mmCIF file of C-alpha atoms in Angstrom:
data_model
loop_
_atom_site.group_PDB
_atom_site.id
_atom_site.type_symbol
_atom_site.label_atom_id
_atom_site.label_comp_id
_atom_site.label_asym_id
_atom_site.label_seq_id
_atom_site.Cartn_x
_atom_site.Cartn_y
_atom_site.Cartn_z
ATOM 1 C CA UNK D 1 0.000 0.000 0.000
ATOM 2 C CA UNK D 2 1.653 3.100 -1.117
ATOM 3 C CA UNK D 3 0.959 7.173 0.604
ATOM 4 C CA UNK D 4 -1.902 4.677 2.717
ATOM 5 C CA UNK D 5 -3.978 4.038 -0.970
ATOM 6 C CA UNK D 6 -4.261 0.643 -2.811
ATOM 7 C CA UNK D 7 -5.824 0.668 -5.694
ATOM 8 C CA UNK D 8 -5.489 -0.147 -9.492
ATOM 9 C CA UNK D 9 -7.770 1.062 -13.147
ATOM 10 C CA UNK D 10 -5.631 -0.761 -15.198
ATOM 11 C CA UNK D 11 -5.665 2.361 -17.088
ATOM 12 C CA UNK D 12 -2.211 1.628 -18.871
ATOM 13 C CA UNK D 13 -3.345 -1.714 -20.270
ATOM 14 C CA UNK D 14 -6.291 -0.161 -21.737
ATOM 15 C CA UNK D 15 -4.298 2.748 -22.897
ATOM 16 C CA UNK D 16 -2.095 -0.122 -24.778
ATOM 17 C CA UNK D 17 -5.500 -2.179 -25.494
ATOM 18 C CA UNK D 18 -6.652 1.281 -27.594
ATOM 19 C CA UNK D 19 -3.648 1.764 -29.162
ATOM 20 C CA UNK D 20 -3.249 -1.670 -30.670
ATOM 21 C CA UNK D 21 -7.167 -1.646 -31.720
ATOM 22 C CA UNK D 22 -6.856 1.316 -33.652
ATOM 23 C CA UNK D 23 -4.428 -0.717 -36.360
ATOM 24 C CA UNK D 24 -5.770 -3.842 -36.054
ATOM 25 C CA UNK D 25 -8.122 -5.816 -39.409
ATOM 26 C CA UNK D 26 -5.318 -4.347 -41.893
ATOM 27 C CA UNK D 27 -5.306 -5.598 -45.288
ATOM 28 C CA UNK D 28 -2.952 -5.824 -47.721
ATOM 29 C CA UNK D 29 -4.090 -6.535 -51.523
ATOM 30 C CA UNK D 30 -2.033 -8.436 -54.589
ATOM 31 C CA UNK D 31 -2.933 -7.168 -58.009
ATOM 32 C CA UNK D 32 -2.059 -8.760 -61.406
ATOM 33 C CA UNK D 33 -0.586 -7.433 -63.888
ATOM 34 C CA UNK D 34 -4.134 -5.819 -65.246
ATOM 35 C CA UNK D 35 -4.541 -3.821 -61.674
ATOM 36 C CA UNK D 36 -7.261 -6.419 -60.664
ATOM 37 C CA UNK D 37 -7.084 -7.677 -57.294
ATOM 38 C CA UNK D 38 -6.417 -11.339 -57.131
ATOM 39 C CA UNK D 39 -5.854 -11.518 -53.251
ATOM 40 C CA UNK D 40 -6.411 -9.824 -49.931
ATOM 41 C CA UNK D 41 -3.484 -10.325 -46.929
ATOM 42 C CA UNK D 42 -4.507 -10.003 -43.140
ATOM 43 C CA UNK D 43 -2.078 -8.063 -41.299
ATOM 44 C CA UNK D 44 -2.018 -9.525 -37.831
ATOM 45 C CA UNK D 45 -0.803 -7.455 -34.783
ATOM 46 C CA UNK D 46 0.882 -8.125 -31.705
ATOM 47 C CA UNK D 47 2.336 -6.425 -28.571
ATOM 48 C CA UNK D 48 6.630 -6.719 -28.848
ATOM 49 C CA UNK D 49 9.800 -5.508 -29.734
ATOM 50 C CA UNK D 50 9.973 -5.308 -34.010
ATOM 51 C CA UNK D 51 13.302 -7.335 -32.700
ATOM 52 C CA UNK D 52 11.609 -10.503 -31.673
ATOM 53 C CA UNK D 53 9.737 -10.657 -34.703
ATOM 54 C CA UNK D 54 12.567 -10.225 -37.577
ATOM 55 C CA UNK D 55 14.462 -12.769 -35.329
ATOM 56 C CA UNK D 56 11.689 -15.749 -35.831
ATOM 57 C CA UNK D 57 11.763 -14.654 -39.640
ATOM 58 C CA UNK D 58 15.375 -14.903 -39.835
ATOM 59 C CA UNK D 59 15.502 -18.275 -38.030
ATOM 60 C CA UNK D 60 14.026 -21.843 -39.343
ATOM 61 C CA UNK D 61 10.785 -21.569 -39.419
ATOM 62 C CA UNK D 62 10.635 -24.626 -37.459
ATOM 63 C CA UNK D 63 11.647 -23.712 -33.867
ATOM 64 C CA UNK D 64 9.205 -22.690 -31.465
ATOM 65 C CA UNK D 65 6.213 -23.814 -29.887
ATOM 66 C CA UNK D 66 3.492 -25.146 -32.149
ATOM 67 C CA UNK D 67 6.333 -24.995 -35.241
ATOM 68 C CA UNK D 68 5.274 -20.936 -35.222
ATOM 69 C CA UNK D 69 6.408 -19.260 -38.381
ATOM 70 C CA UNK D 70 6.488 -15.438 -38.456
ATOM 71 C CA UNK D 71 3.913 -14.355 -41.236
ATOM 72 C CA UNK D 72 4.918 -11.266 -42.960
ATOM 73 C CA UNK D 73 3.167 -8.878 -43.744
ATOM 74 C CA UNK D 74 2.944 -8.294 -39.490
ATOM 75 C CA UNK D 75 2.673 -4.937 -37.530
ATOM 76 C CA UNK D 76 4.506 -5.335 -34.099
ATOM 77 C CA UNK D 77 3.772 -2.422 -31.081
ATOM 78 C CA UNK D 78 5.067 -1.497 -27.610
ATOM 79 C CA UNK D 79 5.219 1.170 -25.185
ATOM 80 C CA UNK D 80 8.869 2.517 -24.929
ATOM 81 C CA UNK D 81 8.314 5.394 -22.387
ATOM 82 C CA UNK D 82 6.553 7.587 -19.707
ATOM 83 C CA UNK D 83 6.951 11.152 -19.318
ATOM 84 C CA UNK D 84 5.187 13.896 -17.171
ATOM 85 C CA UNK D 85 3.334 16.353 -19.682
ATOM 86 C CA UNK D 86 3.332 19.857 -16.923
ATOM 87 C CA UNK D 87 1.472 21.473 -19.776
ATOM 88 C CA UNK D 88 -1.873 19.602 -19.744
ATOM 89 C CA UNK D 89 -1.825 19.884 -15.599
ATOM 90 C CA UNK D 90 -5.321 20.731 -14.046
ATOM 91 C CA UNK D 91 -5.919 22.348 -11.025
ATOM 92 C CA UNK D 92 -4.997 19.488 -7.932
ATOM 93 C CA UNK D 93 -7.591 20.811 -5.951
ATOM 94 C CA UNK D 94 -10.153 19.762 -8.541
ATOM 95 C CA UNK D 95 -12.418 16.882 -7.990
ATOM 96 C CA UNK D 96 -14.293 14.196 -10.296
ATOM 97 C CA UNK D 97 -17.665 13.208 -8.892
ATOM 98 C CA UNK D 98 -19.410 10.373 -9.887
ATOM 99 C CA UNK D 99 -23.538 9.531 -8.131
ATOM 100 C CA UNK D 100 -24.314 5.926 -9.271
ATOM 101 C CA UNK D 101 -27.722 6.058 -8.017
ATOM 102 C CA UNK D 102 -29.672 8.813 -8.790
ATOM 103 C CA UNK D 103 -31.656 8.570 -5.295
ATOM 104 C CA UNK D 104 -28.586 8.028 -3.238
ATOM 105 C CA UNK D 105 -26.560 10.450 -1.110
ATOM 106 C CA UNK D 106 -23.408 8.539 -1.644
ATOM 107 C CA UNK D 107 -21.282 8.907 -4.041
ATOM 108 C CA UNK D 108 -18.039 8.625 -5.421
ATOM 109 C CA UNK D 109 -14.437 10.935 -6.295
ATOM 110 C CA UNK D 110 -11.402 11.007 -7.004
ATOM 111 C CA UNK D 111 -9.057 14.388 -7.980
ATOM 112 C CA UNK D 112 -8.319 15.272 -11.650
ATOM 113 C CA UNK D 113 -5.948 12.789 -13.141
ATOM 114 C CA UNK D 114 -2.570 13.681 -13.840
ATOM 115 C CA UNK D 115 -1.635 13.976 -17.256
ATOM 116 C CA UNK D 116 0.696 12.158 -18.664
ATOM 117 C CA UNK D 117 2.610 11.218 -22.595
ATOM 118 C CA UNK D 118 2.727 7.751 -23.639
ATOM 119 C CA UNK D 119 5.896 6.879 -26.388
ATOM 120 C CA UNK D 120 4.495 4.041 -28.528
ATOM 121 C CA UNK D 121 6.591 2.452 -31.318
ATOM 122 C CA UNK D 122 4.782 0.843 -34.483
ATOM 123 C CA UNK D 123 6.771 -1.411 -36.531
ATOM 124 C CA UNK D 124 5.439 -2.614 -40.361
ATOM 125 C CA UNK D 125 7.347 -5.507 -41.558
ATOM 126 C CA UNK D 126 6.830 -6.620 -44.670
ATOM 127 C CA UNK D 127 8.903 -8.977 -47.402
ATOM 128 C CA UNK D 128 8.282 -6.745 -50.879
ATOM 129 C CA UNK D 129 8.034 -3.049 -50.894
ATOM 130 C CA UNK D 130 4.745 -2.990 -51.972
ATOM 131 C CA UNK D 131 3.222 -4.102 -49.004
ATOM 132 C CA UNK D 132 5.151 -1.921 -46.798
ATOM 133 C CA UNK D 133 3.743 1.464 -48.656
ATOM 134 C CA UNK D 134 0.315 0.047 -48.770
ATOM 135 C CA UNK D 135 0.251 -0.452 -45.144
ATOM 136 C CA UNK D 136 2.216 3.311 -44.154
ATOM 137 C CA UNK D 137 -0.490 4.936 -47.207
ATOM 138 C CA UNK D 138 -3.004 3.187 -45.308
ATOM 139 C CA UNK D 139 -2.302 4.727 -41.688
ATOM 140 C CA UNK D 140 -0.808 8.324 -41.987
ATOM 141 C CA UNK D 141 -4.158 10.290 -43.565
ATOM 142 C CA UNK D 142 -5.751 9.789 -40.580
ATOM 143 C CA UNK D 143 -2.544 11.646 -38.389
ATOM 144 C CA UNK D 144 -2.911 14.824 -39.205
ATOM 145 C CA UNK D 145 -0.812 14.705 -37.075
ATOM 146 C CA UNK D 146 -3.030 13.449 -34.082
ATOM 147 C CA UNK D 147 -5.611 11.510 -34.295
ATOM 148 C CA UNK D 148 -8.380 11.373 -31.295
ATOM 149 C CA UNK D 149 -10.364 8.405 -30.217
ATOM 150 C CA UNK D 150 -12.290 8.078 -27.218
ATOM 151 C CA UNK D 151 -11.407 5.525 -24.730
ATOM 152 C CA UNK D 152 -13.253 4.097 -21.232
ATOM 153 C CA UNK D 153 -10.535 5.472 -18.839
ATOM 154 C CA UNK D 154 -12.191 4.800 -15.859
ATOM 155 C CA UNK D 155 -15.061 2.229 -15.980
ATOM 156 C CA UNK D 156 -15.872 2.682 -12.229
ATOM 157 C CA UNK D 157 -16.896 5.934 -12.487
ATOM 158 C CA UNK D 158 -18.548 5.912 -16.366
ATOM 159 C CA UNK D 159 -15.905 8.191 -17.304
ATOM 160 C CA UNK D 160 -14.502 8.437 -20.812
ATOM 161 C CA UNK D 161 -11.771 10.719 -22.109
ATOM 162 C CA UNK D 162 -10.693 12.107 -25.596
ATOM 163 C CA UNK D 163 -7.206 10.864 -25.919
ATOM 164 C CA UNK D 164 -4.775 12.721 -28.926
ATOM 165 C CA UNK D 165 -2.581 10.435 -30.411
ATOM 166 C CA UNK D 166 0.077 12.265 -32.553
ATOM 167 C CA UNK D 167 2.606 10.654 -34.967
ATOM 168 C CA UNK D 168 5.760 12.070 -34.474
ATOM 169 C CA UNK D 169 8.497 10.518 -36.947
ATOM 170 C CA UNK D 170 8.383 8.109 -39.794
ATOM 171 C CA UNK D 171 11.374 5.865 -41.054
ATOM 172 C CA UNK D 172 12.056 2.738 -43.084
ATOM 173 C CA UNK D 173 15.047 0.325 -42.702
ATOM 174 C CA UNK D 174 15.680 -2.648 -44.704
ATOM 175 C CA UNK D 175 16.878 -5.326 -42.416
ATOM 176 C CA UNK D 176 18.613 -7.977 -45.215
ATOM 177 C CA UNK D 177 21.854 -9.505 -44.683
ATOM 178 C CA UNK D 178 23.773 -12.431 -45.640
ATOM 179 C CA UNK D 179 23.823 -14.547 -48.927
ATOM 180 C CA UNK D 180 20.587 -14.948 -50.780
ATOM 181 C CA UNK D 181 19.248 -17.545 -48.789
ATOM 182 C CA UNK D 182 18.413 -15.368 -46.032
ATOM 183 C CA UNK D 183 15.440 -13.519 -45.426
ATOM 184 C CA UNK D 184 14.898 -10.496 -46.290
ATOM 185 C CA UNK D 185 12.492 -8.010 -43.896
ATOM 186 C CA UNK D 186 11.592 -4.730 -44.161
ATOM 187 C CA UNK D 187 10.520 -2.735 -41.645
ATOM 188 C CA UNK D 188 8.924 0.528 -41.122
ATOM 189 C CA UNK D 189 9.026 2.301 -37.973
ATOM 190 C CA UNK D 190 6.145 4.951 -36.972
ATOM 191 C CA UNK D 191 6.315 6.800 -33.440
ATOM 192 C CA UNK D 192 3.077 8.008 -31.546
ATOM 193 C CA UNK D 193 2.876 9.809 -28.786
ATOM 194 C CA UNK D 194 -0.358 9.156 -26.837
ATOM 195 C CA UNK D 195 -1.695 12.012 -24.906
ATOM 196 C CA UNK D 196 -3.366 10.257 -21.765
ATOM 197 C CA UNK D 197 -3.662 10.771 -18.009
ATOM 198 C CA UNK D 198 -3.771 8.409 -14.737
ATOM 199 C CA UNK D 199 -5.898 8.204 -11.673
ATOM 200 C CA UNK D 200 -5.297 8.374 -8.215
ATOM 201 C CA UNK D 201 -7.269 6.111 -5.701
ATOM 202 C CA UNK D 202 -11.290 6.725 -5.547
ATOM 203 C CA UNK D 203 -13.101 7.545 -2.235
ATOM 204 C CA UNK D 204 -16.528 7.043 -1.272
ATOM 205 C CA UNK D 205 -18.321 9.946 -0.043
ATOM 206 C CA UNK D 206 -22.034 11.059 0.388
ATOM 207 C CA UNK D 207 -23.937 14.269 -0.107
ATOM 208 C CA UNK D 208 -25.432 16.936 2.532
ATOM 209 C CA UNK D 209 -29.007 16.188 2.381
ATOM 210 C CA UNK D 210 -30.477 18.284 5.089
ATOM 211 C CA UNK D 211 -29.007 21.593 6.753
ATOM 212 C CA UNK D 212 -30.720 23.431 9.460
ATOM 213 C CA UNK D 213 -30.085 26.854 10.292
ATOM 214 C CA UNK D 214 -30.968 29.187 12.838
ATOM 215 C CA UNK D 215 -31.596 33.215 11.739
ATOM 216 C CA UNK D 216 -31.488 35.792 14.218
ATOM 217 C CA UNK D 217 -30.513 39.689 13.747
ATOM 218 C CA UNK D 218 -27.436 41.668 16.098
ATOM 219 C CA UNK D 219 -29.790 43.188 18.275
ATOM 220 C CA UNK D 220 -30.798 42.772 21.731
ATOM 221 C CA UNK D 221 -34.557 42.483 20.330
ATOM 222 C CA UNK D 222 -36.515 39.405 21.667
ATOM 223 C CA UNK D 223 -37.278 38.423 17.670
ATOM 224 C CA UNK D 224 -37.591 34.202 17.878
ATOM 225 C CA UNK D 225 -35.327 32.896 15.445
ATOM 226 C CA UNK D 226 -36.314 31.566 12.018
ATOM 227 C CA UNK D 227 -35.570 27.832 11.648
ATOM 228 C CA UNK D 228 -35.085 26.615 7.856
ATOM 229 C CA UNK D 229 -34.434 23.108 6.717
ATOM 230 C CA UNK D 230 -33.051 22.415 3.079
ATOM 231 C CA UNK D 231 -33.378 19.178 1.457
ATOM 232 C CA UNK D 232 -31.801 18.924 -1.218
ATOM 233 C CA UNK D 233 -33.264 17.225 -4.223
ATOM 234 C CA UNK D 234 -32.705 13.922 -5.638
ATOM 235 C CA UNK D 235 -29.553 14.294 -8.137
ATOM 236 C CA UNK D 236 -30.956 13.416 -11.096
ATOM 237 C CA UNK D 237 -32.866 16.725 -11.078
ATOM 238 C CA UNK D 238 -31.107 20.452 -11.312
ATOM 239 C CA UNK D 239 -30.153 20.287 -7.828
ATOM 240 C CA UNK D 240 -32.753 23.060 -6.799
ATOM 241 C CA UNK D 241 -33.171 23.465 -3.522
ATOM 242 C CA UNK D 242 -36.922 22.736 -1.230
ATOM 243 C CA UNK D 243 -36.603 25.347 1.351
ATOM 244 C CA UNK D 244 -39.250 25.344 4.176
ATOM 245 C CA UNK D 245 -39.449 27.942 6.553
ATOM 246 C CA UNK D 246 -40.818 27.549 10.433
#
């Protein structure tokens, strides 16, 4: 238990979740010669190092579990860093409220999340050229040079943010070596920075729902003193106030 909170959102995985969603069902097409296509590719996706995935291409295609062979066309992701963005800070002191049932006085909070950049590194890997452009054409018109998507960031309280994702630099690297036996892989590298912030713990807490307050003026009159009760209105209303006066 860390500053006497333990809690978890699992709001990185679903930060990585989003990211990887956003590129998966890729297609690739052939064409013959006459411009017709003749087949359509699935580019799979999966969470690694582009490292991992050039070495199972480069080695017999026999060795691992289940006799896995690499299948390229692939896209390969991960999250290379954390940093602290100061410029999207909100005020501390701020609060998110959350009233689950509208005819409850609890509810629940937790202060403004802290804002934070996410480095993510795509890689394209492809065998032919062709492929590789198809796939990069197919991705950067929608960067322009963020794109936004909205994401579930914290489930608990049926709150859901607008995260920016913003592609940052593009480069291409051709990975062959050795005699012409070998394998050759290209890759394509793409670099996103995801615009997202984390949570702190949530707290339960409940609403005033009836104040009583006694009126009387500065003077040394005998005025009685006017009692008046407020009770507050169920929340799914404007939050008026009933005020009744005795």
């Amino acid at each position: 238990m860390i500053f006497g909170h333990d809690f978890y959102h699992g709001t990185l995985r679903r930060y990585i979740i989003m990211f990887g969603n956003i590129f998966n069902e890729l297609q690739v097409e052939r064409y013959d010669s006459s411009g017709n296509v003749i087949q359509k590719v699935n580019v799979p996706i999966e969470y690694g190092p582009k490292q991992k995935f050039i070495r199972r291409v480069t080695t017999d295609p026999q060795i691992g579990r289940e006799q896995f062979s690499t299948q390229l066309p692939r896209l390969g992701f991960e999250m290379t860093s954390i940093s602290y963005a100061p410029a999207r800070k909100l005020n501390t002191g701020f609060k998110l409220k959350k009233n689950l049932d509208p005819d409850s006085v609890n509810f629940s909070s937790t202060y403004v999340p802290v804002p934070y950049d996410m480095s993510f590194s795509l890689s394209v890997l492809v065998r032919n050229a062709e492929d590789g452009t198809q796939i990069v054409e197919k991705i950067l018109p929608f960067f322009t040079p963020d794109f936004t998507v909205t994401m579930k960031a914290l489930p608990s309280m049926s709150l859901n943010l607008d995260v920016p994702i913003e592609l940052v630099t593009i480069s291409s690297e051709d990975t062959y070596e050795g005699d012409f036996d070998s394998r050759r892989v290209i890759s394509w590298n793409l670099d996103f920075v995801v615009k997202g912030y984390l949570f702190g713990p949530i707290t339960a807490n409940k609403y005033i729902a009836n104040t009583t307050i006694n009126f009387k003026n500065d003077s040394n009159s005998v005025t009685e003193p006017a009692l008046v009760a407020s009770s507050v209105i169920t929340s799914n209303s404007d939050f008026g106030f009933t005020i009744v006066t005795s």
